[in-house]
Structure formats: structure tokens, C-alpha cells
Coordinates of C-alpha atoms and ligand atoms in Angstrom, one line a residue:
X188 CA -169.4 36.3 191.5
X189 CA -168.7 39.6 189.9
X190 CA -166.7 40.3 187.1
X191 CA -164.2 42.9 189.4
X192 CA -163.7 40.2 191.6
X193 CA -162.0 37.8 189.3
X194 CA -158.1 36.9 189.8
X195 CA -156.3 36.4 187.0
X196 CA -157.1 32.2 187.5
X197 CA -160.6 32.9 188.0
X198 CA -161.0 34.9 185.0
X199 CA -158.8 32.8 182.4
X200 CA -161.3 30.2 183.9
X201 CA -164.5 32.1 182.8
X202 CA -162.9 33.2 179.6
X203 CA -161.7 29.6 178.7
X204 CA -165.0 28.2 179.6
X205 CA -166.7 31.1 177.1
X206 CA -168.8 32.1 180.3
X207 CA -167.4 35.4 179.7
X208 CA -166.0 37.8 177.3
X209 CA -163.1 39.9 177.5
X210 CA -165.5 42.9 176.3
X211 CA -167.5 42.4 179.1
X212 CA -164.9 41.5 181.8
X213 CA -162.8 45.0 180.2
X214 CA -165.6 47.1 179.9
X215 CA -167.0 45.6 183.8
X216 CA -163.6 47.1 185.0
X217 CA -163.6 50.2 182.9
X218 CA -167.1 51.2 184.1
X219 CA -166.0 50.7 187.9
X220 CA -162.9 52.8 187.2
X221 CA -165.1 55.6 185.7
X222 CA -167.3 55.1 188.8
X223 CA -164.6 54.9 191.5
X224 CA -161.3 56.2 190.9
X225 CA -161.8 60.1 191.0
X226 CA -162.1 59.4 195.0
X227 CA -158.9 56.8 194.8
X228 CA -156.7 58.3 191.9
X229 CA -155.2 55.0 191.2
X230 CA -154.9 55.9 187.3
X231 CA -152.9 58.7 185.7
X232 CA -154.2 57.4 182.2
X233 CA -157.1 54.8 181.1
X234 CA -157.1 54.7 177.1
X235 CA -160.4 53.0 177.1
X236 CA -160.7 52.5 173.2
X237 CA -158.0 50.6 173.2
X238 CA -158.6 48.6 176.2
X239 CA -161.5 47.5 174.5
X240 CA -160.0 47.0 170.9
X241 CA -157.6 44.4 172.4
X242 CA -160.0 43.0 174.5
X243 CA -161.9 42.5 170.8
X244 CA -159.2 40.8 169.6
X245 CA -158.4 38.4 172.7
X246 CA -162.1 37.5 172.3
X247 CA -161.4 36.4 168.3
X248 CA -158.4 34.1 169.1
X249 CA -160.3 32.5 172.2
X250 CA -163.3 31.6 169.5
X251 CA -160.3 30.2 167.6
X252 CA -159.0 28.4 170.4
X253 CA -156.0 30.6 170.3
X254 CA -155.1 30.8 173.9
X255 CA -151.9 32.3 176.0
X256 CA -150.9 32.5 179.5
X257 CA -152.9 35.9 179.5
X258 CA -155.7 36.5 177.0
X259 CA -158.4 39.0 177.7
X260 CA -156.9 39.7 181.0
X261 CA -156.7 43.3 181.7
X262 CA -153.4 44.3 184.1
X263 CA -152.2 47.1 184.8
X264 CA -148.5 49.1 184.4
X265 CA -147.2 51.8 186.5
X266 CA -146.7 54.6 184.5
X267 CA -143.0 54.1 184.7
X268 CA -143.1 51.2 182.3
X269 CA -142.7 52.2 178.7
X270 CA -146.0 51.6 176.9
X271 CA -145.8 52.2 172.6
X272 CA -148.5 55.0 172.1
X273 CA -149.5 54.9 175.5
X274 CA -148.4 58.2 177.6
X275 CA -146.0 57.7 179.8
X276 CA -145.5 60.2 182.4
X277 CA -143.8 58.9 185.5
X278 CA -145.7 61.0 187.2
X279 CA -143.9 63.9 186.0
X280 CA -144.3 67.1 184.8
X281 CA -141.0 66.4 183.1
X282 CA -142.6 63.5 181.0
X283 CA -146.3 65.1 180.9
X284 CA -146.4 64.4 176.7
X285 CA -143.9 61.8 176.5
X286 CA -145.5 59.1 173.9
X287 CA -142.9 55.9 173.9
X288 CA -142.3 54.5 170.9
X289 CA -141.4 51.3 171.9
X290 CA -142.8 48.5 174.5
X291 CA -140.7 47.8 177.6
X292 CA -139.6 44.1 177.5
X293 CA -142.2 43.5 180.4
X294 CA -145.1 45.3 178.6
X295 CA -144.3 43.3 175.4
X296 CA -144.1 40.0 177.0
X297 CA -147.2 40.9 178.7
X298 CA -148.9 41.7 175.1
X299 CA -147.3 38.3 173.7
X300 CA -149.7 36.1 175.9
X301 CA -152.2 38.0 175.6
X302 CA -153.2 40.4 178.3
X303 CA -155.0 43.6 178.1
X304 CA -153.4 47.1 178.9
X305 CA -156.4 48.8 180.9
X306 CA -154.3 51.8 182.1
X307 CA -151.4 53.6 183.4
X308 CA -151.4 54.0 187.3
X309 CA -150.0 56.8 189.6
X310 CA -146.8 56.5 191.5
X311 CA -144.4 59.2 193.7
X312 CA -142.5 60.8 190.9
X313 CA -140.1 58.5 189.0
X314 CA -140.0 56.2 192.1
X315 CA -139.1 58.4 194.5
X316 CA -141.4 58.0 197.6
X317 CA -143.0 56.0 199.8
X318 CA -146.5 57.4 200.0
X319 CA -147.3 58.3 196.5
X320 CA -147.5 61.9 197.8
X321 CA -145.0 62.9 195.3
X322 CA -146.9 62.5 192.3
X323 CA -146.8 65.6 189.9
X324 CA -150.4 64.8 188.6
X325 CA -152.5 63.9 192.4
X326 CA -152.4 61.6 195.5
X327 CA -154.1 58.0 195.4
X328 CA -156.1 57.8 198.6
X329 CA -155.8 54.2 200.1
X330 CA -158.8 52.4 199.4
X331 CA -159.3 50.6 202.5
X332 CA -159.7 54.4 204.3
X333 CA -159.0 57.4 201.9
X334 CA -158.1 59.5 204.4
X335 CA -154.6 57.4 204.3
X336 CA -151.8 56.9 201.9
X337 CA -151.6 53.9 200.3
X338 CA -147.8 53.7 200.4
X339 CA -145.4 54.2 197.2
X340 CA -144.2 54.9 195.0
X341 CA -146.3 51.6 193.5
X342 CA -149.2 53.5 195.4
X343 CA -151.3 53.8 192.3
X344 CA -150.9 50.2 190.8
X345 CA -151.3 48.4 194.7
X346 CA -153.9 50.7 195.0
X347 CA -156.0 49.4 192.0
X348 CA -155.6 46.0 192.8
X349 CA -157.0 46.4 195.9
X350 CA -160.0 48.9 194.6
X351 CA -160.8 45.5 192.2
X352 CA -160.3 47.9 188.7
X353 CA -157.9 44.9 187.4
X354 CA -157.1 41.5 188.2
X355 CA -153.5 42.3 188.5
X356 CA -150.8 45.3 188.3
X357 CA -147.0 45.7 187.6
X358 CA -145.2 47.6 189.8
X359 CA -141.2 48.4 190.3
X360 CA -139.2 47.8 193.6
X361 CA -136.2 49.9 194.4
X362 CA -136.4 50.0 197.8
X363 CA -139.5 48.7 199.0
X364 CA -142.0 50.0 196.2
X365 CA -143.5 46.6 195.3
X366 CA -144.2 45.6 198.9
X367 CA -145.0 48.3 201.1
X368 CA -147.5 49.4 199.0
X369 CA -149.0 45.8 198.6
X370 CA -148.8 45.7 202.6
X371 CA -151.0 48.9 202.8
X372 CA -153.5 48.0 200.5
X373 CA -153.9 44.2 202.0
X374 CA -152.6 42.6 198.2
X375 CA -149.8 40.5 197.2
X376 CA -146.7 42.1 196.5
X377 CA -143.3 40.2 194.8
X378 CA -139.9 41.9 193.9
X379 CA -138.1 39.5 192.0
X380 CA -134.2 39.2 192.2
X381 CA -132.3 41.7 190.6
X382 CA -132.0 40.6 187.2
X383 CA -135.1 37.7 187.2
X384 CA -136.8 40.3 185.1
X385 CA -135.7 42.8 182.3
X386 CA -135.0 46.1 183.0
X387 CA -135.7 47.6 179.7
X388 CA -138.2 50.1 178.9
X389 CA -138.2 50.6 182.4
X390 CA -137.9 54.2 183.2
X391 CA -134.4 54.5 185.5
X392 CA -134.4 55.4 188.9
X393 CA -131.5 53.9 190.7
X394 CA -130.3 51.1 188.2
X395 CA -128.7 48.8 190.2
X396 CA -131.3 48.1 192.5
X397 CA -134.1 48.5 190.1
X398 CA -136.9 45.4 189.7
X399 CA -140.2 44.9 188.1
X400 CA -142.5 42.9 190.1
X401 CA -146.2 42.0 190.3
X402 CA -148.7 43.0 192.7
X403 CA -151.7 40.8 192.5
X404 CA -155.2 39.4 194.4
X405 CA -153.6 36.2 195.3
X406 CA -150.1 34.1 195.6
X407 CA -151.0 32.4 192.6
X408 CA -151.5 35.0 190.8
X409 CA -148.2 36.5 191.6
X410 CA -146.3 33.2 190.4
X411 CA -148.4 33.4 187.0
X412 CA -147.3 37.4 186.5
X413 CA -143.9 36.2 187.5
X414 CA -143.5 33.6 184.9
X415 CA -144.9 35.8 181.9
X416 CA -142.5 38.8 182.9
X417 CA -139.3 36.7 184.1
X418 CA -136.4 35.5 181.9
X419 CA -133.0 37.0 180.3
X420 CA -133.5 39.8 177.4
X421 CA -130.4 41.0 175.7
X422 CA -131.9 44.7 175.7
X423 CA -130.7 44.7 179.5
X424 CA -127.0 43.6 180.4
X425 CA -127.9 43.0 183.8
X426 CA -130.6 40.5 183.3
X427 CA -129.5 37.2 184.6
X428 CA -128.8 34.3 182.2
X429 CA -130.8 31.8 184.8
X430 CA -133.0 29.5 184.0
X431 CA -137.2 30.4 184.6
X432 CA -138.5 27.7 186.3
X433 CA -142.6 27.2 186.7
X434 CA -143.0 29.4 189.5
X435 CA -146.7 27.9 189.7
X436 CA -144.9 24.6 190.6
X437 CA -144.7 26.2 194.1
X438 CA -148.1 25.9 195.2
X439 CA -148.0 21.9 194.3
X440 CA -145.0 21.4 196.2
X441 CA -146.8 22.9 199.5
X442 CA -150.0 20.8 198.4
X443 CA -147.6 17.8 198.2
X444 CA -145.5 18.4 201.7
X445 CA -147.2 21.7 203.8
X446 CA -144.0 23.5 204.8
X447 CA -142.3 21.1 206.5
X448 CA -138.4 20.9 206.4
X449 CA -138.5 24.8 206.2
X450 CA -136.7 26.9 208.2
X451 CA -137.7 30.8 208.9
X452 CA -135.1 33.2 210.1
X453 CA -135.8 36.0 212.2
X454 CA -134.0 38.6 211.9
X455 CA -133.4 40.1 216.4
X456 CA -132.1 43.5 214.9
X457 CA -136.1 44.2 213.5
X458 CA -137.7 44.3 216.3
X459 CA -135.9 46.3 218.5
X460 CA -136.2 48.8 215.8
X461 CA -137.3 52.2 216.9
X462 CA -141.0 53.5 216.4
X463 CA -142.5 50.2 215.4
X464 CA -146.0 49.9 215.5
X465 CA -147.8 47.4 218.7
X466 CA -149.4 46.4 216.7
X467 CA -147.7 45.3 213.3
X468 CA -145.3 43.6 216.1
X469 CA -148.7 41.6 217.2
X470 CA -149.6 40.4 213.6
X471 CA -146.2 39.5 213.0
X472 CA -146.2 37.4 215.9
X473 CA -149.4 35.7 215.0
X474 CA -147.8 35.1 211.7
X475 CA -145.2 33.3 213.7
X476 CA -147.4 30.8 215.0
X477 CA -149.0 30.3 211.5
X478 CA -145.6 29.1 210.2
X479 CA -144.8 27.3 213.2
X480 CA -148.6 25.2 212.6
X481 CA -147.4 24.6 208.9
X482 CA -144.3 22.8 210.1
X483 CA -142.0 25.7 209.6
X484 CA -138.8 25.7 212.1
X485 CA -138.4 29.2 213.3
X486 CA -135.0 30.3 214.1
X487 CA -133.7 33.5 215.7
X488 CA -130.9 35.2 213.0
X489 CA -128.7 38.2 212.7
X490 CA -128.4 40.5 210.0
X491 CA -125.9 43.1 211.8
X492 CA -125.7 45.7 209.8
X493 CA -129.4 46.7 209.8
X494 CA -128.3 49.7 211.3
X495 CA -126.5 51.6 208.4
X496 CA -129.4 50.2 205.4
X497 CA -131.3 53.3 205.5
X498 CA -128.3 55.9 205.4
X499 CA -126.4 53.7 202.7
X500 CA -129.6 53.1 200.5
X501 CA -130.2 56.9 200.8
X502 CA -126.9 57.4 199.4
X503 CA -126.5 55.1 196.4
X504 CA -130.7 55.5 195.8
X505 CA -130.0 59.2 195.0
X506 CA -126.4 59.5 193.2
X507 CA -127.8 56.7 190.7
X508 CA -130.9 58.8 189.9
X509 CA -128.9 62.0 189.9
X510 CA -126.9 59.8 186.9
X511 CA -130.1 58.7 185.2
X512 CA -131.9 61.7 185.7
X513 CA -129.6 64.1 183.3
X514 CA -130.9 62.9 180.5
X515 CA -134.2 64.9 181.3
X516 CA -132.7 68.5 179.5
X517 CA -135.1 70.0 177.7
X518 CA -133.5 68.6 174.5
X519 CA -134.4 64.9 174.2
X520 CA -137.5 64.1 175.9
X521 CA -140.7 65.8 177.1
X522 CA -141.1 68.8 178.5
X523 CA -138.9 72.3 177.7
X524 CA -138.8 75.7 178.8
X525 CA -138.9 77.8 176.1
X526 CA -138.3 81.4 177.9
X527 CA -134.9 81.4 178.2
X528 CA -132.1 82.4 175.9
X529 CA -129.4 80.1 176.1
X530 CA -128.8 76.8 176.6
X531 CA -127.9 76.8 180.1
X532 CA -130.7 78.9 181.5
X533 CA -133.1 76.2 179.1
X534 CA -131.6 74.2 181.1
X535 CA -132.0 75.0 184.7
X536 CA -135.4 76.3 183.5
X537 CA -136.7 73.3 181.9
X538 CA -135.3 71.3 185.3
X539 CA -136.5 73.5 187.9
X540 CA -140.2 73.3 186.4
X541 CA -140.2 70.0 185.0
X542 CA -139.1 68.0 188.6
X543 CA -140.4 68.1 191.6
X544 CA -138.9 69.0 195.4
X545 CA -138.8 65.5 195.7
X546 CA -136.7 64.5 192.3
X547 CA -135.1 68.0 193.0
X548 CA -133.6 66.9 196.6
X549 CA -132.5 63.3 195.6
X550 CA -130.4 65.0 192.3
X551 CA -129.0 67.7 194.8
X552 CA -127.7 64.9 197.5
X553 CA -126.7 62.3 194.2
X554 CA -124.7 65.4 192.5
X555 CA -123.2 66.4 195.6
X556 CA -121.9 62.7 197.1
X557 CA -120.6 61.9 194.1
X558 CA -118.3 65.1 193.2
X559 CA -114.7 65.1 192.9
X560 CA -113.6 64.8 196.9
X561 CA -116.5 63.5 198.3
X562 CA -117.0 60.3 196.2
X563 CA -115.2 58.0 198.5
X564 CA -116.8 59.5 201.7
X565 CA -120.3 59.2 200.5
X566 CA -121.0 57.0 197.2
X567 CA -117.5 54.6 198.0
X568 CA -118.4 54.4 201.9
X569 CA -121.9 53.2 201.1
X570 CA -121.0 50.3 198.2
X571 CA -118.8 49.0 201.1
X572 CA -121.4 49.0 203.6
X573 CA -123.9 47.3 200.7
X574 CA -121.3 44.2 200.1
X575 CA -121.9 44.0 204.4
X576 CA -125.4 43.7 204.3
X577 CA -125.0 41.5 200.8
X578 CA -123.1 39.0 203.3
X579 CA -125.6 39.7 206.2
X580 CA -128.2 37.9 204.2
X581 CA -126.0 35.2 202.7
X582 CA -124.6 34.5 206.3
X583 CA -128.6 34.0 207.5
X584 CA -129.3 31.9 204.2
X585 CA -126.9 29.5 205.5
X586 CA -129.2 28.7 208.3
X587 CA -132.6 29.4 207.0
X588 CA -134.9 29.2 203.4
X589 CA -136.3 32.8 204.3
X590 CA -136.1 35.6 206.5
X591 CA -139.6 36.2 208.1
X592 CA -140.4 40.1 209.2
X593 CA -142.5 42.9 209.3
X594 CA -142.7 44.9 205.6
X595 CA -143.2 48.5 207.4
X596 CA -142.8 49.5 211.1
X597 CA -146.1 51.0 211.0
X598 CA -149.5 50.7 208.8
X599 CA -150.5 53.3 205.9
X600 CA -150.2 56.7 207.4
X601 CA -152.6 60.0 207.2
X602 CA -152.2 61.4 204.1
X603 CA -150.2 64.5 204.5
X604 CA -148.6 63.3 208.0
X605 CA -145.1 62.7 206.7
X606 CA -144.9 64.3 203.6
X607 CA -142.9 67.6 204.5
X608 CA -140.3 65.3 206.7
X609 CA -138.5 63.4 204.4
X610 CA -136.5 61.7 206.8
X611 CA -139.2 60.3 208.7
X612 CA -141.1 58.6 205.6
X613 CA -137.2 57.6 204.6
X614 CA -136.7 55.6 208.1
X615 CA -140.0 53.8 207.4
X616 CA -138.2 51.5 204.8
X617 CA -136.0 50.0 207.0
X618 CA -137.4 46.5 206.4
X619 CA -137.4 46.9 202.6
X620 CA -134.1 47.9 201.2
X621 CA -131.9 45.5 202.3
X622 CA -133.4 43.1 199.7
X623 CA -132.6 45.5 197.1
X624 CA -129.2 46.1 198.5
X625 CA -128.3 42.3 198.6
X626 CA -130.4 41.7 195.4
X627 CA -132.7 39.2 196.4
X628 CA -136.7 38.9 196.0
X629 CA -139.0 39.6 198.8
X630 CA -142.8 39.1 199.2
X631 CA -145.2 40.9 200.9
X632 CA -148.8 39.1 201.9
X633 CA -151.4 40.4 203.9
X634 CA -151.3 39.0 207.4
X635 CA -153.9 41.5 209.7
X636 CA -155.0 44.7 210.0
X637 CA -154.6 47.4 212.4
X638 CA -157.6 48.3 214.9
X639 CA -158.6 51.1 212.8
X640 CA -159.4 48.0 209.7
X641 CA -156.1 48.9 207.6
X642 CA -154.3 46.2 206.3
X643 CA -151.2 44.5 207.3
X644 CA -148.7 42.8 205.9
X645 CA -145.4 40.3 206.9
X646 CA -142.5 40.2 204.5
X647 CA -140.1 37.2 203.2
X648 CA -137.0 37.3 201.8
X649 CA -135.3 34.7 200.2
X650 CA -131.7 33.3 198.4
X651 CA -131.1 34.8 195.2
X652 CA -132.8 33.0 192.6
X653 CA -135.0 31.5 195.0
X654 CA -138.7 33.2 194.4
X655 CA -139.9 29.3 194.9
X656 CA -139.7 29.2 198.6
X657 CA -141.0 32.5 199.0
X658 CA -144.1 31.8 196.7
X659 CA -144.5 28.0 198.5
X660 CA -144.7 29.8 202.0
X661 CA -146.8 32.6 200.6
X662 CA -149.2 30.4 199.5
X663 CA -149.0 28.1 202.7
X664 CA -149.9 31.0 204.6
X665 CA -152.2 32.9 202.6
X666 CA -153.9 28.9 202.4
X667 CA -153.9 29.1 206.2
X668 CA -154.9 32.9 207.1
X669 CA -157.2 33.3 203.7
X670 CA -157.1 37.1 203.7
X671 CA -156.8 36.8 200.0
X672 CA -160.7 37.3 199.5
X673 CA -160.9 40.2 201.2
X674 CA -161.4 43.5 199.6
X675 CA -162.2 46.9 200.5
X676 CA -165.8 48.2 200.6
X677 CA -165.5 51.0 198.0
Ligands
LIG715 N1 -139.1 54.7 199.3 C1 -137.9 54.4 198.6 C2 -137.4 55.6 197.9 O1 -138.1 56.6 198.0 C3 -138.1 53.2 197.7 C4 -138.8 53.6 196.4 C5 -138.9 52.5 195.4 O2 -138.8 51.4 195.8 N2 -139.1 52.9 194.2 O3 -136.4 55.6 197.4

């Protein structure tokens, strides 16, 4: 086996078993980034050096039998994740020399058991896209097929999973981000439940629906990320005070029982959705029958306001990042315009320059619905319609473990095919948001690929709290359809 193709099991295996070193699995990975990723963009910064001086260390403690969760295994952040000395840009000419001082809780836990930073990977600027497109710095092709995006705004992260430059990535779900991405490439994708997993040092986009998530080779994998990164901080009020159980556990309990006594809902409002795809509706059925093999009871639901989750979502999305955005001025952080001559032309200067049409639009439509007179139409209308689909899903939860669906009407698209029509690549998140809405985790495995060889996904969505069943059927089915082996050609 090569080094690249190590999961994060496979390669604490080698490093435990001192058939390898974490020099030589880093500096495998680093040399395959140097050869690969100018035609996939997956990175916006690789600080080799030290890459390799923590791969160094992880080597000393494993010759002194000092091992954690993670050591010597390089992962890497989306460069919306605050990384001490580690540029941090999100994608932003905004950000371009921003230098944290601080690690994000994630990135410190990370560090605590042991893994290796090996870079900092592209994404649609601060979070704001679905095709990676929006980046300030370049586009990440899809590595399955560069000619295609490889979805957002996680684009870069999914993206170098999938190219093998790490075992595993971080990526952050607002409204599909973890997922979609993770379908396109053909990797694992998990957004936990709002509040599994601390916010802070997270760059904001739209706070309350905000999660950190990983996006891995495998299942497994996911639920090993998951239980390093999970767990109530105090540096983020909104992390829940819940207990972390061993999210690994879920792969014994399918060993021990298949996935009998589980119940799938599907949803009838997703498929009579407009423009979806023949043929993600065909691997979606054949994921069906998968289930159905495994002992899963499928079971037709109704989530009823499916309808209104794109225009609500497009709504609160953009007034919270028109909140979080202002503190980009010129004054605090990153970049300024320094050719004005008052503070208010700084200002608009620094603002117009430093974001993108993309960031530009969202502030203009977040300013606008939340001004004096039009709050309650817009930003007031839209909370009420998110407390609907919160009760959509606890209705359906009533009567099923997880909702089974598609993750995106269509596979990756041509990169350049939607990008000047916002509200087309907007309507292709109808299957993601809602878990952000209702604040529950989703996962998104690879299930098929299109006739053209792109990869496709199917989605779960689970109780809040509940990551165990969705990691238990992941696994069942990734056991069953064992796509997890396969990798792009690069
Ligand atoms: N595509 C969605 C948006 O642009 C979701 C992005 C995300 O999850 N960060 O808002």
C-alpha cells in the first residue's frame, strides 16, 4: 500500500507498529501536494517546515510510547479555522495577511492528540458558496474530472481528501458545505449537531447555523475526527453541555445487529423536486434497496415545508453574515485601504476591495432585511418559517431513526456553468439546509457515480444528538457498497 492511501486507522496502524514514520508518511503527502495540486488547487497555504517539525516530534513521543488519538497524522483545516501562526485567509482578500494568534478550540484539540497540520485548504469566500468558485485566491478543480467544480465552500478540504494529500480534512457546514462537497468528490462527509462541536476560532459566517465537521476516506474515520473535535468548550456559549459518547462504538453495534430495527424515512417532498438529476434519483434508489438488504424498514415521510428552506435559509444565511462581517473595517484585522482620507471613505474603500461580489451581495441582502421596517417581513418571517421546518423533522423523527435522501439534485457541475446565476447554484442546496435550520447532523457517503464517472452521494439526517445512527448506517452501507476504496486517478 502507499503512504497517500492511508486512512487515518491505517496509518495510526503503521505508525503504532513503527512500520512507518511520521517524516515519511508527512513528507509522502507533501511531495504529492507539490506534484499535484497546482492542477487541483486544493491548498491556499502548505507550511511545509512545520509540517515536518511536528511530524519530528510525533515521531519522538511514539519512540517513547507516548501515543494519542492522532499522532503523526497529518489533517487538514479549511482556512476558515483559526490556526496560531498559520495564515489564515478565508479565502479573502480581506484576510490575505491575517496571522491568528490563537488556535480555534478544534485546531487545538486536534494538536492535543497529536495530529499534524499539513495545510490550509481553499473554500468560496468565508463560506459563502457552493462551488468553491468564490474564492479570492483560485478555483479547486474536482479531482475526479477537473473540468468540474468540486462543490463548496468545503471545495478545497473535500477536494484533498479525495486527491489522497491527507488522510483526513475539517471542513464547516452552514448550509450544506461539509456534505455536498464530500458528495462531489466521492468522500465522507459529517456535520455534527449544532453545538456537538465548538465554534470558537471558527471564522463567523452565519452563527447560528454554523458547524465544524469532518470530511474523511472512510466512516470510521469520520467517527474518530468526530470524537477528537466534539465536546462543550466554554469559549462558545452555544456549545452544548451533552455528553460525547464513543462515536466509534457505532461500527460495533452494526457488527453486533446489521441494521435491523431501523427505520429510514423518506422524505415524498424530495423527489418531486424540480431539476433533479435521472440519475442521482437512480443511485438513490439503489441505495434504497441497500438499506432495505441490511434490515432497514423504509418508510414514506413528510417534511412539508420543504418548499420555503431555500428562501428562508437565504434570508437568515445573509443578515447573520452581514452582522459578523462588520467587523472586517479596515481598523482591526487584515487588509486596509490606505487612499482615502477619512474614516468613512477607509471604510467603503477598504470594503469594496477587500470582499468579493459574492460576500458583497450577501451583506447588501443581510443589511437590507434586517433594517428598521423590513425586519419582521424578511429576517422575523424567516425565524418563523425555521421553527416549521425545526418541527418538520422532529414530526418525521417520531417515526423514523433517519431521513434517507439525495445530498444534491445534480452531480458536480462544469466549472463556470453556474457561477454568474446565483440563484441557480442557491436552489441546488435544497437537500442540505434544512439540517442546519433544524440543527441536526447529516452525513453524506458516496453511493454511485454519474455516467460521466463523477461521484455520488445519498445523505442522512438524524435526531439531534444522534450522530450514532447516522455513523452505524453509514458504515452498514459503505460495509455493503465499499466505495470507500475508491479514489480518483490523479
Ligand atoms: N451554499 C450555502 C451558502 O452559500 C452553504 C454554504 C456553507 O455551508 N458554508 O450559503
Amino acid at each position: 500500500m502507499e503512504y497517500h492511501e492511508l486512512t487515518i486507522e491505517g496509518a495510526k496502524k503503521h505508525l503504532l507498529e513503527k512500520k512507518l514514520s511520521s517524516v515519511d508518511l508527512t513528507s509522502a503527502l507533501l511531495d504529492r501536494i507539490e506534484k499535484f495540486d497546482d492542477g487541483i488547487g486544493a491548498f491556499i497555504t502548505v507550511d511545509k517546515q512545520m509540517a515536518l517539525e511536528e511530524a519530528e516530534n510525533a515521531d519522538k513521543d511514539i519512540a517513547n510510547n507516548k501515543f494519542s488519538t492522532l499522532t503523526g497524522v497529518p489533517i487538514a483545516l479549511k482556512d476558515l479555522l483559526c490556526t496560531k501562526g498559520i495564515k489564515t485567509t478565508c479565502a479573502s482578500k480581506i484576510l490575505d495577511n491575517f496571522v491568528p494568534q490563537y488556535n480555534g478550540t478544534v485546531v487545538q484539540k486536534l494538536k492535543e492528540s497529536g495530529a499534524i497540520i499539513i495545510g490550509k485548504t481553499n473554500l468560496d469566500e468565508f463560506a459563502m458558496g457552493s462551488s468553491t468558485e468564490n474564492s479570492a485566491y483560485k478555483n479547486t478543480t474536482n479531482p475526479w474530472n477537473k473540468a468540474y467544480v468540486p462543490g463548496g465552500s468545503s471545495g478545497g478540504s473535500a477536494a484533498a481528501v479525495s486527491a489522497q494529500f491527507c488522510c483526513a480534512a475539517l471542513g464547516t457546514d452552514t448550509g450544506g458545505s461539509i456534505r455536498q462537497p464530500a458528495s462531489h468528490c466521492g468522500v465522507v462527509g459529517l456535520k455534527p449537531t449544532y453545538g456537538r462541536v465548538s465554534r470558537f476560532g471558527l471564522v463567523s459566517y452565519a452563527s447560528s447555523l454554523d458547524q465544524i465537521g469532518p470530511i474523511t476516506k472512510d466512516v470510521k474515520d469520520a467517527a474518530v475526527l468526530l470524537n477528537v473535535i466534539s465536546g462543550n468548550d466554554k469559549m462558545d456559549s452555544t456549545s452544548a453541555k451533552v455528553d460525547v459518547p464513543d462515536f466509534t462504538k457505532a461500527m460495533d453495534q452494526f457488527e453486533k445487529g446489521s441494521l435491523k430495527g431501523l427505520t429510514a424515512g423518506i422524505p415524498k417532498e424530495y423527489l418531486s423536486v424540480e431539476g433533479i438529476d435521472p440519475e442521482v434519483e437512480k443511485v438513490f434508489n439503489e441505495a434504497k434497496l441497500i438499506f432495505k438488504d441490511l434490515g432497514v424498514q423504509l418508510k414514506e415521510i413528510s417534511l412539508p415545508h420543504t418548499d420555503y428552506v431555500v428562501a428562508a435559509y437565504y434570508i437568515i444565511a445573509p443578515c447573520e453574515a452581514s452582522s459578523n462581517l462588520a467587523r472586517f473595517d479596515g481598523v482591526k484585522y487584515g487588509f486596509r485601504d490606505t487612499s482615502s482620507d477619512d474614516l468613512i471613505d477607509m471604510y467603503k474603500k477598504t470594503k469594496s476591495k477587500g470582499f468579493g461580489p459574492e460576500v458583497q451581495r450577501r451583506i447588501i441582502i443581510g443589511t437590507y432585511a434586517l433594517s428598521a421596517g423590513y425586519y419582521d417581513a424578511y429576517y422575523g418571517r424567516a425565524s418563523q418559517v425555521r421553527t416549521l421546518i425545526m418541527e418538520d423533522f422532529s414530526n418525521a423523527f417520531k417515526s423514523c431513526d433517519f431521513v434517507l435522501s439525495p445530498v444534491a439534485p445534480a452531480p458536480a457541475f462544469k466549472i463556470g456553468e453556474k457561477v454568474d446565476d446565483p440563484l441557480t447554484m442557491y436552489l441546488t442546496d435544497i437537500f442540505t439546509l434544512s439540517a442546519n435550520m433544524a440543527g441536526i447532523p447529516g452525513i453524506s457517503i458516496p453511493a454511485g457515480y454519474a455516467s460521466n464517472g463523477l461521484p455520488i452521494g445519498i445523505q442522512m439526517m438524524s435526531n439531534r444528538f444522534d450522530e450514532m445512527s447516522l455513523l452505524r448506517a453509514g458504515y452498514g452501507f459503505e460495509k455493503t457498497i465499499q466505495l470507500n476504496k475508491k479514489f480518483p486517478n490523479l
